[in-house]
mmCIF file with all atom_site columns, C-alpha atoms in Angstrom:
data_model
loop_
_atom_site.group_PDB
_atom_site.id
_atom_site.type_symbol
_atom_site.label_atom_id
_atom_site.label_alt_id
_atom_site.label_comp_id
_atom_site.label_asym_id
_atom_site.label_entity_id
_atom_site.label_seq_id
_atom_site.pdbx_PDB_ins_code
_atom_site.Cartn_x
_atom_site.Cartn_y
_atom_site.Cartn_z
_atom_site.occupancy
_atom_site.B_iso_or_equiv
_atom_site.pdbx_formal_charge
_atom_site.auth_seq_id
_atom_site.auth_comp_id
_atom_site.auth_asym_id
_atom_site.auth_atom_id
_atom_site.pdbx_PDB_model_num
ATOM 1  C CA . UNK A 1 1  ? -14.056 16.459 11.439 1.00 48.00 ? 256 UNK A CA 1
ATOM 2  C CA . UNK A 1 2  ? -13.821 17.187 7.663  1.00 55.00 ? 257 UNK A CA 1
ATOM 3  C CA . UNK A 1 3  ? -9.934  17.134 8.089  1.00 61.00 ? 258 UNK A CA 1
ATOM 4  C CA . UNK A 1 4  ? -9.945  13.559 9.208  1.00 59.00 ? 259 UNK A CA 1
ATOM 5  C CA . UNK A 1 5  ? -9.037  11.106 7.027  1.00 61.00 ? 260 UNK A CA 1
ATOM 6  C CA . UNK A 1 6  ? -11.655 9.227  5.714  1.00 57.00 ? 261 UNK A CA 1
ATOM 7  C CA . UNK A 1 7  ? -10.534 5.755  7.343  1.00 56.00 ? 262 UNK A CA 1
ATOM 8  C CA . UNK A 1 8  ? -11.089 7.253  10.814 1.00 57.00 ? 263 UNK A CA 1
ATOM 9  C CA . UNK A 1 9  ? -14.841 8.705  9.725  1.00 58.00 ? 264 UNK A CA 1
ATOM 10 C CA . UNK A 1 10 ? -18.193 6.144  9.775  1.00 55.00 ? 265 UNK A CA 1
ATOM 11 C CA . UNK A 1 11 ? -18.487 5.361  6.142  1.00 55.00 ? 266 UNK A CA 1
ATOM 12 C CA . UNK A 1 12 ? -22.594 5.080  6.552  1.00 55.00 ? 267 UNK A CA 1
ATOM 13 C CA . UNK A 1 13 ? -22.675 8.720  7.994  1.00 53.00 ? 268 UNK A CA 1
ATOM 14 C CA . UNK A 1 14 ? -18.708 10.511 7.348  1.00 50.00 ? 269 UNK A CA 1
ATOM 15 C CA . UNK A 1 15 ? -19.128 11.322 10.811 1.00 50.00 ? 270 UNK A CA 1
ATOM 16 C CA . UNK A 1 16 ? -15.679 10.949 13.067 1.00 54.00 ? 271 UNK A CA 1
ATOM 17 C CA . UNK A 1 17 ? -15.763 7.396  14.197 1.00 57.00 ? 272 UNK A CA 1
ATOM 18 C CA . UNK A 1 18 ? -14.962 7.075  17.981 1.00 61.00 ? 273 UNK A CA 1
ATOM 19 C CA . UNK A 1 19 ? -14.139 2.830  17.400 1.00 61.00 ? 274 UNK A CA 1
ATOM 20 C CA . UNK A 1 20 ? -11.664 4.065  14.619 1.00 57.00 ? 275 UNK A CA 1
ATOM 21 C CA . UNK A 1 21 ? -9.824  6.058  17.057 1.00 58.00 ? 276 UNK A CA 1
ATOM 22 C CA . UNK A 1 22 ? -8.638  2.959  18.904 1.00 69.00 ? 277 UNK A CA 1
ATOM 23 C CA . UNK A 1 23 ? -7.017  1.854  15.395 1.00 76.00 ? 278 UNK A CA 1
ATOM 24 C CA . UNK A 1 24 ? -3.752  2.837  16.216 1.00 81.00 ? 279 UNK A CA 1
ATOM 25 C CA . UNK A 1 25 ? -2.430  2.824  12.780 1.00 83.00 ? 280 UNK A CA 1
ATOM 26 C CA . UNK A 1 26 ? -5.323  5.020  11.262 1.00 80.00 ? 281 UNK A CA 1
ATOM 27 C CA . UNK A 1 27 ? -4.655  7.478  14.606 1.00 82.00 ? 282 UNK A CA 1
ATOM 28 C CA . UNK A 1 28 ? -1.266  7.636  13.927 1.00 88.00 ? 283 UNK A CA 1
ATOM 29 C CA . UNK A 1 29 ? -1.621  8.294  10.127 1.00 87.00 ? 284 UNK A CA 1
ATOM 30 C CA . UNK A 1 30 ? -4.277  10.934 10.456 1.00 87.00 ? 285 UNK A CA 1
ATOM 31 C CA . UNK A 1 31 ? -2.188  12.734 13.037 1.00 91.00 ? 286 UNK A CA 1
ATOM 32 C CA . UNK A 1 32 ? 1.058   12.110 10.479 1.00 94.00 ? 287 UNK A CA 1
ATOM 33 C CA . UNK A 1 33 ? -0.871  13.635 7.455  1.00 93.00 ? 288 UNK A CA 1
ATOM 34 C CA . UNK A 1 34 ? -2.578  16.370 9.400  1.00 94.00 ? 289 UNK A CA 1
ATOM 35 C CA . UNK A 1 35 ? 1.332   17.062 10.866 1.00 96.00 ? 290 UNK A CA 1
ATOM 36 C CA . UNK A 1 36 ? 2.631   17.121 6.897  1.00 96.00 ? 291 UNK A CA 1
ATOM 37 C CA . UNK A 1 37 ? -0.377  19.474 6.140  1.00 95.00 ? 292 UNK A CA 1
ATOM 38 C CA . UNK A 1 38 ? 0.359   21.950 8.915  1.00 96.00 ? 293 UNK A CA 1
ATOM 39 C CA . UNK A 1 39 ? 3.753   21.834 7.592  1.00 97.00 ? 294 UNK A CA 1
ATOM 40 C CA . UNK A 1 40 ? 2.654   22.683 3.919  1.00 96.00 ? 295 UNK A CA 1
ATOM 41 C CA . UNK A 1 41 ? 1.000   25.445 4.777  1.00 96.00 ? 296 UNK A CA 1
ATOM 42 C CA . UNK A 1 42 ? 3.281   26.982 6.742  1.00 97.00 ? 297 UNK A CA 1
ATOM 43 C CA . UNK A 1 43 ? 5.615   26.728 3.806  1.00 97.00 ? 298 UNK A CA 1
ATOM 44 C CA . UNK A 1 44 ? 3.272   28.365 1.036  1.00 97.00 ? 299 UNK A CA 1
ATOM 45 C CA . UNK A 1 45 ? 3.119   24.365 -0.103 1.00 95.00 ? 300 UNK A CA 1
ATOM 46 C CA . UNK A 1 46 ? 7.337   24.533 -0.774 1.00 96.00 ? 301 UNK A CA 1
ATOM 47 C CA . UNK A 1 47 ? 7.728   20.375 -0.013 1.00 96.00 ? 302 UNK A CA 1
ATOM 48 C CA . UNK A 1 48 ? 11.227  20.825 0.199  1.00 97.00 ? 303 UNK A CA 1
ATOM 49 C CA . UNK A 1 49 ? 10.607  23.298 2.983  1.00 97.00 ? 304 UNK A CA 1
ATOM 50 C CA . UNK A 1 50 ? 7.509   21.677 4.677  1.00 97.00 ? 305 UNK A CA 1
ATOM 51 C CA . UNK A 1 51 ? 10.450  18.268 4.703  1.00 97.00 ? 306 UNK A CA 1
ATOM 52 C CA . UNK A 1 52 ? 12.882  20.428 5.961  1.00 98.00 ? 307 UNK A CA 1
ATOM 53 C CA . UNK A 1 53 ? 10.329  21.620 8.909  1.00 97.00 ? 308 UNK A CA 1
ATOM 54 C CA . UNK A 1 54 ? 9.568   17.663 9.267  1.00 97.00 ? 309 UNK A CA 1
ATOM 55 C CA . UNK A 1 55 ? 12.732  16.596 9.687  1.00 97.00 ? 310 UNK A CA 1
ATOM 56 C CA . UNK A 1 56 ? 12.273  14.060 6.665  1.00 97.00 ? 311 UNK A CA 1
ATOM 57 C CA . UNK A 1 57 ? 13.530  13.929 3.207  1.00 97.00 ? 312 UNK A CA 1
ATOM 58 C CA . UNK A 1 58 ? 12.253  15.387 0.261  1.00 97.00 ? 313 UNK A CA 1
ATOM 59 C CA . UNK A 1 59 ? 11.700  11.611 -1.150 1.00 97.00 ? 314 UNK A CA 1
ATOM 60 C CA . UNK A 1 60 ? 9.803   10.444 2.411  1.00 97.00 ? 315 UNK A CA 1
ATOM 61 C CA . UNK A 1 61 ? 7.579   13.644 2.324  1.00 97.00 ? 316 UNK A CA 1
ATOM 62 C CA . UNK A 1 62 ? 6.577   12.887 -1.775 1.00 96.00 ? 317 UNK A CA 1
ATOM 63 C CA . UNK A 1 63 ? 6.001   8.929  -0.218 1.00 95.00 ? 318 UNK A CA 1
ATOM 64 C CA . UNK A 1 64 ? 4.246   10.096 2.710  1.00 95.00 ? 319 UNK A CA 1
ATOM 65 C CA . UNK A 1 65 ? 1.643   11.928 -0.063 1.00 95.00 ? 320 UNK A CA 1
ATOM 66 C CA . UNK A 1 66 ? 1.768   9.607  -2.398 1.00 93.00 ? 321 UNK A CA 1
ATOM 67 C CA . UNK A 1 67 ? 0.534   6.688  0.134  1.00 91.00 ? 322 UNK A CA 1
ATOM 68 C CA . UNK A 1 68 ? -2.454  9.185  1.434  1.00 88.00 ? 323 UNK A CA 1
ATOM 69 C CA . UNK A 1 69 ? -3.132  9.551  -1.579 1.00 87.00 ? 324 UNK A CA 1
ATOM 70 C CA . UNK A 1 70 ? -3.527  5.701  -2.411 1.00 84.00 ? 325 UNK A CA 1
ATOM 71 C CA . UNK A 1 71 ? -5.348  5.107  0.706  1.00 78.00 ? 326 UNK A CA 1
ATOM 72 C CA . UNK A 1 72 ? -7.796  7.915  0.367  1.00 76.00 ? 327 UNK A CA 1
ATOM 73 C CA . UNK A 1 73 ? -8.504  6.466  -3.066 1.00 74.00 ? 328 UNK A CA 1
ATOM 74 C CA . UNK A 1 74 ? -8.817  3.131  -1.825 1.00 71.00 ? 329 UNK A CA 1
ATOM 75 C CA . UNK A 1 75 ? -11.263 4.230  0.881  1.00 66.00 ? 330 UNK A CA 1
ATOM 76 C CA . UNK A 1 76 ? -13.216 6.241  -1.562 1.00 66.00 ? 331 UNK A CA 1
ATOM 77 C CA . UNK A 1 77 ? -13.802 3.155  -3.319 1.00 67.00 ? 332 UNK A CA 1
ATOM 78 C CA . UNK A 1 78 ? -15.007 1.273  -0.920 1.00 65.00 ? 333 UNK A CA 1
ATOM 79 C CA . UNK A 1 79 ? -17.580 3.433  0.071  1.00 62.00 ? 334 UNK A CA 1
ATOM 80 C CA . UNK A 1 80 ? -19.409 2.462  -3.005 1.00 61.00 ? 335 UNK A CA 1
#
């Protein structure tokens, strides 16, 4: 459960959120970023190698990132 993203936990308890799981966006999101973490550490954290393993470009893995990034920000801030 702490690997989920925070959009698929309950933002009262940060316990995985069963109703979030029929958000088919969020699902497929958390699965994509838990996919590009996998890959990461497989590679030692190389990105060019964990993109390589993907399938993706260099550019779409630092996007991919980039937008989890944002979103776990944004999500941060709207626990508050």
């Amino acid at each position: 459960p702490e690997d989920l993203p925070l959009a698929l936990t309950d933002r009262r308890t940060g316990v995985a959120s069963l109703d979030a799981l029929w958000d088919l966006r969020a699902a497929r999101a958390a699965l994509e970023m838990a996919t590009i973490r996998h890959a990461l550490r497989t590679t030692y954290g190389n990105r060019v190698a964990a993109a390589r393993l993907l399938g993706i470009s260099r550019a779409s893995l630092y996007r991919k990132l980039k937008q989890n990034e944002a979103d776990s920000a944004k999500t941060r801030l709207s626990l508050l």
